[in-house]
Each structure stands twice: as structure tokens, then as C-alpha cells.
């Protein structure tokens, strides 16, 4: 049986044949097992000897089976390795890496600039209430200046915010002035029923800014705005402040930056004015402070709301604001070097 078994194992050509031999020899109905089962028919004095021999044969066959199995396994692995050979000289497949959106580049840069000057960054809700977006900002329901910003209303109280200025009221209500001055910026998306053109979009991004303390003056505001402009646009771009009107600031100003396209000479992008408006600002109106429970006889401050899309247009010389949201990768990829 031993010789026969070893012979069969030697002749097995593959794992399948080997499995069959194993079952025939050692399986439940295999020849060896049968011999072990028939031990009871052997004379008791011969049993130990026969048992020992059978066990020996079983061990030898088992060892041979294991070796053969290992041999087949190695062959399978070797074949697989051969088939899966990697050609390291092939050029790699290029993965597509996204790039940061130009507005986010400006946003991240401004955020860290303001954090460096001690401002905290807050995030207000895009679905804002009439209460925070308008009423707390000195714009009661019947105020004519509500027409300045065409609003998408959701219901009587909820709306898509037209400006980030509601963030001012939210932080003013919470700030503890005994712990120090309030300095915050609040970036985010805003929505208006504006007609789209090269510099206007129905959805754009603003960054609100608010500083409230004792003895804050208009020259602090002017200095801050000029610093921001120089930081983003460099030393050479011209800026100007124009008197303006906002219900929540008094006095109010707007800042223009000289047009990137015509360098101030006048072209269709700047509507032949030579300037593009980038932000509104002013000294916080006492009513805004009082509405939030801050004593306007002790505290005062300045606020600004800058248009991040306009900043990006001017910084990168983009001739149409709509390029920001049509998401053409060829447009977006140009800004990879700026990240
Ligand atoms: C405001 O929204 C005021 N909340 C700004 C403010 C804040 C004033 C704090 C005083 C104190 P205005 O509507 O002008 O103001 O918008 C501010 C800036 O957002 C503009 O200067 C411009 O840069 C940008 N902007 C306004 N409308 C659009 C639009 N349709 N598309 C793209 N950018 C716009």
C-alpha cells in the first residue's frame, strides 16, 4: 500500500489529482482508514505492531502528500508572478488633481491675514432671518433702503441672505466687552435677485468685517481698508474711497480699485468709469449697537463688507464673474500656481 501510494502521489500532475489520491488513501473511506477500522479483527497480540506500521505508512504518505501540495502551490505562485510581471518602464497613468477655486484662494489668504491681526472668523447662516439680515441692521420692515438689495424670500421671516452683515448683529449680541474689543470677519455666500453681467452675479461671496471698541475712528477704518487692498493687489494698484450710504453705517463709504483691464482709462468691464467697486464700509450706526444691547455712548466701531468675487476679478484679471461658477476645469486649472 505504501509503495502504491507513493507511486500515485509521484504521478499526480496537479492539485486536483492529488486531492483525489489523498481521499482514496486517507479519507473516511480510504484504504488506510479501512485497515485501521478492521483492527478489531486482528489478534490482540498483533494489534500494537500492525497499528504502529499503519501509522508509519500514514505519516510517510501524509508527508509525501504535503510536499507534493507545496510543490503545486509554488508552481501556481510562480505562474501567477510570471503572468503579472510589471513593466516598470511603462509611463505612469496621470491622476487628475483638482485645484483650489480662485475665490477660495483669496478667501483663505484674507482669513489668515485677518487672524494675524487678531480677528476671529465667524460663519453665519446662508438662510438668514429678516430679523438679523435687516431689522437688527437698522432696516425696519418699511425702510426704503430695503430696495437696495433685491431679496429672495423663503417665507415672511426666512430669506437667502443678501449680505453677510447679519453676522455683525449675531456677534455683537454675544460679545463680552469686559474681555476686550470685538474684532471679527465673517465670510460666506450671499444671494440677490440681481441681473447677471460681467461684474454682477445672483450669487456671490462677501466677507464681513467688524471692529468695536472704545475710541475707534474713521482713520482706523481707512488704514485697515488700504492695508487689505495693498496686501491683495500689491502696492501699485490705485484705490479710492467714495462717500456712500448704508443704513447700518454713518458715515458710509465705498472703495473702488482701478480697473485691471484698462488701468483706469475706461472700458466695458468697468462701464467706462476706470474703477471697480469692491466693498462697502463705514462707522457702525449707533442703532445697530443699541439693537444688540451695546452702549453706543461708550463703544463705537467700523464695519466693512467686501465682495470676494470682485477681489478675485481684480487680482487675477478675470473678465467675467460667471467664469467662477460655470466650473470649466480649463479656467480653474489656471490658478494652480497661485495656491
Ligand atoms: C453691502 O452688501 C453691505 N452689507 C456692505 C457693508 C458692510 C457696508 C458693512 C457697510 C458696512 P453692497 O450691496 O454694496 O453692500 O455689496 C458689497 C460688495 O459686494 C460690493 O462692493 C461688491 O464688491 C459686492 N457685490 C455686490 N453685489 C454684487 C453682485 N451682484 N455680484 C458680485 N458682487 C457683488
mmCIF file of C-alpha atoms and ligand atoms in Angstrom:
data_model
loop_
_atom_site.group_PDB
_atom_site.id
_atom_site.type_symbol
_atom_site.label_atom_id
_atom_site.label_comp_id
_atom_site.label_asym_id
_atom_site.label_seq_id
_atom_site.Cartn_x
_atom_site.Cartn_y
_atom_site.Cartn_z
ATOM 1 C CA UNK A 1 0.000 0.000 0.000
ATOM 2 C CA UNK A 2 2.852 2.307 0.901
ATOM 3 C CA UNK A 3 4.667 1.813 -2.402
ATOM 4 C CA UNK A 4 1.455 2.088 -4.325
ATOM 5 C CA UNK A 5 0.515 5.321 -2.525
ATOM 6 C CA UNK A 6 3.912 6.904 -3.058
ATOM 7 C CA UNK A 7 3.803 5.942 -6.686
ATOM 8 C CA UNK A 8 0.381 7.523 -7.169
ATOM 9 C CA UNK A 9 1.493 10.717 -5.450
ATOM 10 C CA UNK A 10 4.538 10.893 -7.679
ATOM 11 C CA UNK A 11 2.383 10.602 -10.766
ATOM 12 C CA UNK A 12 -0.127 13.251 -9.755
ATOM 13 C CA UNK A 13 0.015 16.092 -12.264
ATOM 14 C CA UNK A 14 -1.910 18.692 -10.416
ATOM 15 C CA UNK A 15 -3.574 19.595 -7.114
ATOM 16 C CA UNK A 16 -6.873 18.136 -8.204
ATOM 17 C CA UNK A 17 -5.379 14.715 -8.853
ATOM 18 C CA UNK A 18 -3.513 14.929 -5.585
ATOM 19 C CA UNK A 19 -6.725 15.661 -3.692
ATOM 20 C CA UNK A 20 -8.328 12.610 -5.240
ATOM 21 C CA UNK A 21 -5.396 10.390 -4.183
ATOM 22 C CA UNK A 22 -5.489 11.815 -0.666
ATOM 23 C CA UNK A 23 -9.170 10.954 -0.322
ATOM 24 C CA UNK A 24 -8.622 7.468 -1.721
ATOM 25 C CA UNK A 25 -5.776 6.743 0.674
ATOM 26 C CA UNK A 26 -6.634 8.598 3.850
ATOM 27 C CA UNK A 27 -10.234 9.774 3.514
ATOM 28 C CA UNK A 28 -13.066 8.431 5.611
ATOM 29 C CA UNK A 29 -13.494 5.531 3.234
ATOM 30 C CA UNK A 30 -9.827 5.378 2.236
ATOM 31 C CA UNK A 31 -7.730 2.261 2.256
ATOM 32 C CA UNK A 32 -5.669 3.179 5.296
ATOM 33 C CA UNK A 33 -8.720 4.139 7.287
ATOM 34 C CA UNK A 34 -10.302 0.856 6.405
ATOM 35 C CA UNK A 35 -7.289 -1.013 7.730
ATOM 36 C CA UNK A 36 -7.498 0.955 10.960
ATOM 37 C CA UNK A 37 -11.184 0.120 11.224
ATOM 38 C CA UNK A 38 -10.514 -3.571 10.774
ATOM 39 C CA UNK A 39 -8.019 -3.664 13.662
ATOM 40 C CA UNK A 40 -10.668 -5.323 15.777
ATOM 41 C CA UNK A 41 -10.372 -8.439 13.559
ATOM 42 C CA UNK A 42 -6.665 -8.770 14.278
ATOM 43 C CA UNK A 43 -5.416 -10.860 17.113
ATOM 44 C CA UNK A 44 -4.891 -8.650 20.190
ATOM 45 C CA UNK A 45 -1.205 -9.530 20.480
ATOM 46 C CA UNK A 46 -0.546 -8.347 16.900
ATOM 47 C CA UNK A 47 -2.514 -5.128 17.213
ATOM 48 C CA UNK A 48 0.290 -2.868 18.530
ATOM 49 C CA UNK A 49 2.645 -3.938 15.775
ATOM 50 C CA UNK A 50 0.103 -3.623 12.994
ATOM 51 C CA UNK A 51 -1.090 -0.289 14.406
ATOM 52 C CA UNK A 52 2.436 1.042 14.529
ATOM 53 C CA UNK A 53 3.089 0.030 10.934
ATOM 54 C CA UNK A 54 -0.151 1.533 9.680
ATOM 55 C CA UNK A 55 0.631 4.779 11.478
ATOM 56 C CA UNK A 56 4.098 4.834 9.976
ATOM 57 C CA UNK A 57 2.720 4.346 6.496
ATOM 58 C CA UNK A 58 0.149 7.062 7.121
ATOM 59 C CA UNK A 59 2.848 9.502 8.277
ATOM 60 C CA UNK A 60 5.035 8.772 5.271
ATOM 61 C CA UNK A 61 2.159 9.187 2.832
ATOM 62 C CA UNK A 62 0.977 12.332 4.601
ATOM 63 C CA UNK A 63 4.455 13.836 4.383
ATOM 64 C CA UNK A 64 4.655 12.981 0.712
ATOM 65 C CA UNK A 65 1.205 14.467 0.100
ATOM 66 C CA UNK A 66 2.195 17.693 1.898
ATOM 67 C CA UNK A 67 5.359 18.009 -0.119
ATOM 68 C CA UNK A 68 3.529 17.450 -3.374
ATOM 69 C CA UNK A 69 0.889 20.005 -2.359
ATOM 70 C CA UNK A 70 3.576 22.524 -1.586
ATOM 71 C CA UNK A 71 5.202 21.833 -4.910
ATOM 72 C CA UNK A 72 1.950 22.546 -6.797
ATOM 73 C CA UNK A 73 1.326 25.690 -4.751
ATOM 74 C CA UNK A 74 4.775 27.032 -5.571
ATOM 75 C CA UNK A 75 4.160 26.295 -9.222
ATOM 76 C CA UNK A 76 0.849 28.220 -9.135
ATOM 77 C CA UNK A 77 2.513 31.206 -7.451
ATOM 78 C CA UNK A 78 5.417 31.163 -9.892
ATOM 79 C CA UNK A 79 2.982 31.089 -12.811
ATOM 80 C CA UNK A 80 0.987 33.974 -11.390
ATOM 81 C CA UNK A 81 4.095 36.041 -10.803
ATOM 82 C CA UNK A 82 5.207 35.343 -14.335
ATOM 83 C CA UNK A 83 1.854 36.485 -15.725
ATOM 84 C CA UNK A 84 1.646 39.581 -13.558
ATOM 85 C CA UNK A 85 5.067 40.867 -14.344
ATOM 86 C CA UNK A 86 5.067 44.681 -14.083
ATOM 87 C CA UNK A 87 6.766 46.628 -16.788
ATOM 88 C CA UNK A 88 8.426 49.355 -14.757
ATOM 89 C CA UNK A 89 9.472 51.168 -17.898
ATOM 90 C CA UNK A 90 5.849 51.994 -18.839
ATOM 91 C CA UNK A 91 4.928 55.661 -18.283
ATOM 92 C CA UNK A 92 2.674 56.212 -15.217
ATOM 93 C CA UNK A 93 -1.008 56.928 -15.576
ATOM 94 C CA UNK A 94 -1.558 60.566 -14.665
ATOM 95 C CA UNK A 95 -4.049 61.142 -11.822
ATOM 96 C CA UNK A 96 -6.217 64.224 -12.133
ATOM 97 C CA UNK A 97 -5.511 66.642 -9.321
ATOM 98 C CA UNK A 98 -8.093 69.325 -8.591
ATOM 99 C CA UNK A 99 -7.082 72.905 -7.887
ATOM 100 C CA UNK A 100 -8.327 75.452 -5.409
ATOM 101 C CA UNK A 101 -11.046 77.796 -6.641
ATOM 102 C CA UNK A 102 -9.696 81.350 -7.146
ATOM 103 C CA UNK A 103 -12.274 82.761 -4.708
ATOM 104 C CA UNK A 104 -11.135 80.270 -2.079
ATOM 105 C CA UNK A 105 -7.512 81.266 -2.687
ATOM 106 C CA UNK A 106 -8.417 84.891 -1.881
ATOM 107 C CA UNK A 107 -10.675 83.822 0.992
ATOM 108 C CA UNK A 108 -8.009 81.644 2.662
ATOM 109 C CA UNK A 109 -5.399 84.329 2.198
ATOM 110 C CA UNK A 110 -7.612 87.063 3.688
ATOM 111 C CA UNK A 111 -8.689 84.862 6.580
ATOM 112 C CA UNK A 112 -5.127 84.202 7.651
ATOM 113 C CA UNK A 113 -4.284 87.864 7.132
ATOM 114 C CA UNK A 114 -7.091 88.909 9.499
ATOM 115 C CA UNK A 115 -6.336 86.139 12.005
ATOM 116 C CA UNK A 116 -2.792 87.531 12.078
ATOM 117 C CA UNK A 117 -4.241 90.893 13.100
ATOM 118 C CA UNK A 118 -6.248 89.357 15.944
ATOM 119 C CA UNK A 119 -9.638 88.970 14.250
ATOM 120 C CA UNK A 120 -11.818 85.931 14.906
ATOM 121 C CA UNK A 121 -13.521 84.196 11.966
ATOM 122 C CA UNK A 122 -17.265 83.541 12.264
ATOM 123 C CA UNK A 123 -19.682 81.755 9.950
ATOM 124 C CA UNK A 124 -23.284 82.922 9.745
ATOM 125 C CA UNK A 125 -26.209 81.006 8.185
ATOM 126 C CA UNK A 126 -26.954 81.330 4.450
ATOM 127 C CA UNK A 127 -30.654 81.001 5.213
ATOM 128 C CA UNK A 128 -30.908 84.045 7.398
ATOM 129 C CA UNK A 129 -33.842 85.654 9.172
ATOM 130 C CA UNK A 130 -35.286 89.028 8.261
ATOM 131 C CA UNK A 131 -34.553 89.924 11.896
ATOM 132 C CA UNK A 132 -30.754 89.578 11.634
ATOM 133 C CA UNK A 133 -30.286 90.419 7.944
ATOM 134 C CA UNK A 134 -32.328 93.633 8.103
ATOM 135 C CA UNK A 135 -34.118 94.649 11.299
ATOM 136 C CA UNK A 136 -31.127 94.371 13.636
ATOM 137 C CA UNK A 137 -29.118 96.239 10.988
ATOM 138 C CA UNK A 138 -31.299 99.325 11.328
ATOM 139 C CA UNK A 139 -33.570 98.352 8.438
ATOM 140 C CA UNK A 140 -37.126 98.071 9.807
ATOM 141 C CA UNK A 141 -39.769 96.429 7.591
ATOM 142 C CA UNK A 142 -40.917 99.578 5.824
ATOM 143 C CA UNK A 143 -37.427 101.070 5.317
ATOM 144 C CA UNK A 144 -36.943 102.286 1.728
ATOM 145 C CA UNK A 145 -33.280 101.119 1.699
ATOM 146 C CA UNK A 146 -34.538 97.528 1.678
ATOM 147 C CA UNK A 147 -34.909 98.058 -2.068
ATOM 148 C CA UNK A 148 -31.115 98.410 -2.354
ATOM 149 C CA UNK A 149 -30.790 94.629 -2.226
ATOM 150 C CA UNK A 150 -33.363 92.560 -4.128
ATOM 151 C CA UNK A 151 -34.077 89.676 -1.798
ATOM 152 C CA UNK A 152 -35.058 86.027 -2.343
ATOM 153 C CA UNK A 153 -37.620 85.437 0.429
ATOM 154 C CA UNK A 154 -38.389 81.876 1.537
ATOM 155 C CA UNK A 155 -41.320 82.921 3.731
ATOM 156 C CA UNK A 156 -42.148 86.057 5.674
ATOM 157 C CA UNK A 157 -39.300 85.636 8.153
ATOM 158 C CA UNK A 158 -36.682 83.476 6.350
ATOM 159 C CA UNK A 159 -34.641 84.563 3.355
ATOM 160 C CA UNK A 160 -31.449 83.827 1.442
ATOM 161 C CA UNK A 161 -29.145 86.410 2.942
ATOM 162 C CA UNK A 162 -28.349 89.317 0.635
ATOM 163 C CA UNK A 163 -25.352 90.332 2.715
ATOM 164 C CA UNK A 164 -23.132 88.924 5.460
ATOM 165 C CA UNK A 165 -23.983 91.937 7.657
ATOM 166 C CA UNK A 166 -26.324 89.834 9.831
ATOM 167 C CA UNK A 167 -23.111 88.341 11.283
ATOM 168 C CA UNK A 168 -22.445 91.744 12.865
ATOM 169 C CA UNK A 169 -25.658 91.625 14.914
ATOM 170 C CA UNK A 170 -25.052 87.997 15.922
ATOM 171 C CA UNK A 171 -21.560 88.634 17.317
ATOM 172 C CA UNK A 172 -22.477 91.991 18.869
ATOM 173 C CA UNK A 173 -25.246 90.309 20.879
ATOM 174 C CA UNK A 174 -22.837 87.716 22.259
ATOM 175 C CA UNK A 175 -19.631 89.658 22.762
ATOM 176 C CA UNK A 176 -18.436 90.305 26.305
ATOM 177 C CA UNK A 177 -16.703 93.710 26.161
ATOM 178 C CA UNK A 178 -15.216 93.294 29.631
ATOM 179 C CA UNK A 179 -12.898 90.720 27.994
ATOM 180 C CA UNK A 180 -11.635 93.114 25.289
ATOM 181 C CA UNK A 181 -12.537 94.640 21.931
ATOM 182 C CA UNK A 182 -14.565 92.852 19.265
ATOM 183 C CA UNK A 183 -12.733 92.057 16.024
ATOM 184 C CA UNK A 184 -14.292 89.633 13.603
ATOM 185 C CA UNK A 185 -14.556 88.691 9.945
ATOM 186 C CA UNK A 186 -17.457 86.651 8.594
ATOM 187 C CA UNK A 187 -17.058 85.207 5.080
ATOM 188 C CA UNK A 188 -19.794 83.422 3.145
ATOM 189 C CA UNK A 189 -22.179 83.154 0.222
ATOM 190 C CA UNK A 190 -24.908 85.724 -0.379
ATOM 191 C CA UNK A 191 -27.778 85.823 -2.873
ATOM 192 C CA UNK A 192 -29.563 88.641 -4.730
ATOM 193 C CA UNK A 193 -32.094 88.999 -7.463
ATOM 194 C CA UNK A 194 -29.502 90.983 -9.451
ATOM 195 C CA UNK A 195 -29.237 90.793 -13.227
ATOM 196 C CA UNK A 196 -26.090 88.878 -14.121
ATOM 197 C CA UNK A 197 -23.394 90.727 -16.063
ATOM 198 C CA UNK A 198 -19.570 90.749 -16.141
ATOM 199 C CA UNK A 199 -19.307 92.053 -12.554
ATOM 200 C CA UNK A 200 -22.688 91.079 -11.046
ATOM 201 C CA UNK A 201 -23.936 87.642 -10.112
ATOM 202 C CA UNK A 202 -27.131 86.430 -8.403
ATOM 203 C CA UNK A 203 -24.890 84.512 -6.005
ATOM 204 C CA UNK A 204 -21.529 85.759 -4.802
ATOM 205 C CA UNK A 205 -19.352 85.819 -1.720
ATOM 206 C CA UNK A 206 -18.754 88.525 0.816
ATOM 207 C CA UNK A 207 -16.537 88.924 3.801
ATOM 208 C CA UNK A 208 -17.975 90.971 6.601
ATOM 209 C CA UNK A 209 -15.650 92.769 8.982
ATOM 210 C CA UNK A 210 -16.439 94.390 12.321
ATOM 211 C CA UNK A 211 -14.284 96.116 14.924
ATOM 212 C CA UNK A 212 -15.928 97.589 18.042
ATOM 213 C CA UNK A 213 -14.093 99.123 20.970
ATOM 214 C CA UNK A 214 -13.738 102.459 22.728
ATOM 215 C CA UNK A 215 -12.268 105.228 20.555
ATOM 216 C CA UNK A 216 -12.361 103.569 17.140
ATOM 217 C CA UNK A 217 -12.086 106.209 14.420
ATOM 218 C CA UNK A 218 -12.675 106.633 10.700
ATOM 219 C CA UNK A 219 -8.913 106.711 10.144
ATOM 220 C CA UNK A 220 -8.682 103.191 11.666
ATOM 221 C CA UNK A 221 -11.160 102.105 9.010
ATOM 222 C CA UNK A 222 -9.305 103.859 6.207
ATOM 223 C CA UNK A 223 -5.973 102.404 7.302
ATOM 224 C CA UNK A 224 -7.430 98.897 7.520
ATOM 225 C CA UNK A 225 -9.035 99.082 4.058
ATOM 226 C CA UNK A 226 -5.871 100.411 2.461
ATOM 227 C CA UNK A 227 -3.831 97.686 4.098
ATOM 228 C CA UNK A 228 -6.173 94.993 2.759
ATOM 229 C CA UNK A 229 -6.060 96.463 -0.751
ATOM 230 C CA UNK A 230 -2.270 96.650 -0.729
ATOM 231 C CA UNK A 231 -1.997 93.141 0.672
ATOM 232 C CA UNK A 232 -4.215 91.650 -2.054
ATOM 233 C CA UNK A 233 -3.425 93.820 -5.085
ATOM 234 C CA UNK A 234 0.140 94.956 -4.383
ATOM 235 C CA UNK A 235 1.499 98.453 -3.791
ATOM 236 C CA UNK A 236 0.803 99.871 -7.242
ATOM 237 C CA UNK A 237 -2.922 99.359 -7.827
ATOM 238 C CA UNK A 238 -4.892 102.600 -7.269
ATOM 239 C CA UNK A 239 -7.763 102.702 -4.763
ATOM 240 C CA UNK A 240 -10.253 105.407 -3.786
ATOM 241 C CA UNK A 241 -12.911 105.878 -1.127
ATOM 242 C CA UNK A 242 -16.233 107.407 -2.169
ATOM 243 C CA UNK A 243 -18.947 108.667 0.175
ATOM 244 C CA UNK A 244 -21.922 106.326 0.145
ATOM 245 C CA UNK A 245 -24.984 105.316 2.092
ATOM 246 C CA UNK A 246 -25.782 102.198 4.138
ATOM 247 C CA UNK A 247 -28.474 102.158 6.847
ATOM 248 C CA UNK A 248 -26.116 100.389 9.268
ATOM 249 C CA UNK A 249 -23.131 102.767 8.998
ATOM 250 C CA UNK A 250 -22.787 106.508 9.374
ATOM 251 C CA UNK A 251 -20.791 107.918 7.680
ATOM 252 C CA UNK A 252 -20.567 105.306 4.910
ATOM 253 C CA UNK A 253 -18.045 104.816 2.122
ATOM 254 C CA UNK A 254 -17.368 102.529 -0.806
ATOM 255 C CA UNK A 255 -13.946 101.525 -2.011
ATOM 256 C CA UNK A 256 -13.100 101.275 -5.703
ATOM 257 C CA UNK A 257 -9.990 99.709 -7.241
ATOM 258 C CA UNK A 258 -8.651 100.821 -10.614
ATOM 259 C CA UNK A 259 -9.825 98.549 -13.416
ATOM 260 C CA UNK A 260 -7.393 95.722 -14.212
ATOM 261 C CA UNK A 261 -8.387 95.728 -17.855
ATOM 262 C CA UNK A 262 -7.935 99.375 -18.890
ATOM 263 C CA UNK A 263 -5.804 100.522 -15.953
ATOM 264 C CA UNK A 264 -8.267 103.287 -15.119
ATOM 265 C CA UNK A 265 -8.840 104.549 -18.657
ATOM 266 C CA UNK A 266 -12.349 103.152 -19.077
ATOM 267 C CA UNK A 267 -13.618 100.008 -20.815
ATOM 268 C CA UNK A 268 -16.831 97.923 -20.966
ATOM 269 C CA UNK A 269 -15.868 95.860 -17.873
ATOM 270 C CA UNK A 270 -15.746 98.932 -15.610
ATOM 271 C CA UNK A 271 -18.574 100.565 -17.554
ATOM 272 C CA UNK A 272 -16.121 103.232 -18.790
ATOM 273 C CA UNK A 273 -15.511 104.573 -15.250
ATOM 274 C CA UNK A 274 -11.955 103.232 -14.847
ATOM 275 C CA UNK A 275 -12.928 101.839 -11.413
ATOM 276 C CA UNK A 276 -14.499 98.691 -9.990
ATOM 277 C CA UNK A 277 -16.280 98.841 -6.640
ATOM 278 C CA UNK A 278 -15.034 96.181 -4.225
ATOM 279 C CA UNK A 279 -16.528 96.938 -0.839
ATOM 280 C CA UNK A 280 -18.905 98.973 1.287
ATOM 281 C CA UNK A 281 -17.909 100.217 4.741
ATOM 282 C CA UNK A 282 -18.449 102.839 7.397
ATOM 283 C CA UNK A 283 -18.679 103.676 11.086
ATOM 284 C CA UNK A 284 -21.172 101.412 12.854
ATOM 285 C CA UNK A 285 -24.537 103.176 13.280
ATOM 286 C CA UNK A 286 -25.438 103.676 16.971
ATOM 287 C CA UNK A 287 -28.805 101.970 16.354
ATOM 288 C CA UNK A 288 -27.017 98.754 15.351
ATOM 289 C CA UNK A 289 -25.078 98.779 18.633
ATOM 290 C CA UNK A 290 -28.143 99.607 20.728
ATOM 291 C CA UNK A 291 -30.278 96.935 18.963
ATOM 292 C CA UNK A 292 -27.707 94.358 20.119
ATOM 293 C CA UNK A 293 -27.589 95.742 23.671
ATOM 294 C CA UNK A 294 -24.245 97.561 23.348
ATOM 295 C CA UNK A 295 -23.989 101.050 24.875
ATOM 296 C CA UNK A 296 -23.329 103.353 21.905
ATOM 297 C CA UNK A 297 -22.243 106.201 24.177
ATOM 298 C CA UNK A 298 -19.261 104.093 25.308
ATOM 299 C CA UNK A 299 -18.499 101.878 22.317
ATOM 300 C CA UNK A 300 -18.159 102.560 18.613
ATOM 301 C CA UNK A 301 -16.585 100.871 15.660
ATOM 302 C CA UNK A 302 -16.225 100.328 11.963
ATOM 303 C CA UNK A 303 -17.577 97.678 9.635
ATOM 304 C CA UNK A 304 -16.990 96.625 6.059
ATOM 305 C CA UNK A 305 -18.439 94.138 3.609
ATOM 306 C CA UNK A 306 -16.128 93.199 0.777
ATOM 307 C CA UNK A 307 -17.036 91.323 -2.386
ATOM 308 C CA UNK A 308 -14.695 88.339 -2.670
ATOM 309 C CA UNK A 309 -15.643 87.726 -6.324
ATOM 310 C CA UNK A 310 -14.737 91.305 -7.193
ATOM 311 C CA UNK A 311 -11.430 90.940 -5.340
ATOM 312 C CA UNK A 312 -10.679 87.834 -7.409
ATOM 313 C CA UNK A 313 -11.718 89.551 -10.667
ATOM 314 C CA UNK A 314 -9.340 92.399 -9.987
ATOM 315 C CA UNK A 315 -6.480 90.335 -8.677
ATOM 316 C CA UNK A 316 -6.446 87.796 -11.492
ATOM 317 C CA UNK A 317 -7.794 89.949 -14.336
ATOM 318 C CA UNK A 318 -10.933 87.881 -14.914
ATOM 319 C CA UNK A 319 -13.241 89.488 -17.447
ATOM 320 C CA UNK A 320 -16.486 87.710 -16.474
ATOM 321 C CA UNK A 321 -17.727 86.883 -12.961
ATOM 322 C CA UNK A 322 -19.747 83.987 -14.418
ATOM 323 C CA UNK A 323 -16.493 82.065 -15.007
ATOM 324 C CA UNK A 324 -16.426 81.465 -11.249
ATOM 325 C CA UNK A 325 -19.419 79.190 -11.192
ATOM 326 C CA UNK A 326 -19.574 77.630 -14.662
ATOM 327 C CA UNK A 327 -16.762 75.343 -13.439
ATOM 328 C CA UNK A 328 -14.802 74.915 -16.650
ATOM 329 C CA UNK A 329 -11.715 72.984 -15.494
ATOM 330 C CA UNK A 330 -9.555 74.820 -18.016
ATOM 331 C CA UNK A 331 -10.456 78.071 -16.252
ATOM 332 C CA UNK A 332 -9.955 76.629 -12.764
ATOM 333 C CA UNK A 333 -6.639 74.936 -13.576
ATOM 334 C CA UNK A 334 -5.002 78.264 -14.357
ATOM 335 C CA UNK A 335 -4.953 79.065 -10.648
ATOM 336 C CA UNK A 336 -2.977 76.026 -9.507
ATOM 337 C CA UNK A 337 0.226 78.063 -9.345
ATOM 338 C CA UNK A 338 -1.457 80.621 -7.047
ATOM 339 C CA UNK A 339 -2.435 78.135 -4.308
HETATM 340 C C1 LIG B 1 -23.392 95.503 1.229
HETATM 341 O O1 LIG B 1 -23.764 94.345 0.981
HETATM 342 C C2 LIG B 1 -23.124 95.916 2.651
HETATM 343 N N1 LIG B 1 -23.616 94.920 3.537
HETATM 344 C C3 LIG B 1 -21.635 96.164 2.818
HETATM 345 C C4 LIG B 1 -21.325 96.844 4.108
HETATM 346 C C5 LIG B 1 -20.965 96.086 5.212
HETATM 347 C C6 LIG B 1 -21.375 98.231 4.208
HETATM 348 C C7 LIG B 1 -20.671 96.705 6.396
HETATM 349 C C8 LIG B 1 -21.084 98.851 5.406
HETATM 350 C C9 LIG B 1 -20.720 98.088 6.484
HETATM 351 P P1 LIG B 1 -23.149 96.206 -1.259
HETATM 352 O O2 LIG B 1 -24.505 95.840 -1.682
HETATM 353 O O3 LIG B 1 -22.556 97.416 -1.864
HETATM 354 O O4 LIG B 1 -23.065 96.408 0.312
HETATM 355 O O5 LIG B 1 -22.199 94.968 -1.534
HETATM 356 C C10 LIG B 1 -20.882 94.916 -1.037
HETATM 357 C C11 LIG B 1 -19.910 94.391 -2.070
HETATM 358 O O6 LIG B 1 -20.372 93.134 -2.577
HETATM 359 C C12 LIG B 1 -19.820 95.263 -3.295
HETATM 360 O O7 LIG B 1 -18.890 96.301 -3.094
HETATM 361 C C13 LIG B 1 -19.340 94.292 -4.339
HETATM 362 O O8 LIG B 1 -17.961 94.078 -4.218
HETATM 363 C C14 LIG B 1 -20.047 93.046 -3.944
HETATM 364 N N2 LIG B 1 -21.280 92.840 -4.730
HETATM 365 C C15 LIG B 1 -22.478 93.449 -4.573
HETATM 366 N N3 LIG B 1 -23.382 92.985 -5.439
HETATM 367 C C16 LIG B 1 -22.747 92.049 -6.181
HETATM 368 C C17 LIG B 1 -23.134 91.169 -7.236
HETATM 369 N N4 LIG B 1 -24.369 91.130 -7.705
HETATM 370 N N5 LIG B 1 -22.209 90.328 -7.746
HETATM 371 C C18 LIG B 1 -20.950 90.315 -7.253
HETATM 372 N N6 LIG B 1 -20.517 91.092 -6.257
HETATM 373 C C19 LIG B 1 -21.398 91.954 -5.714
#
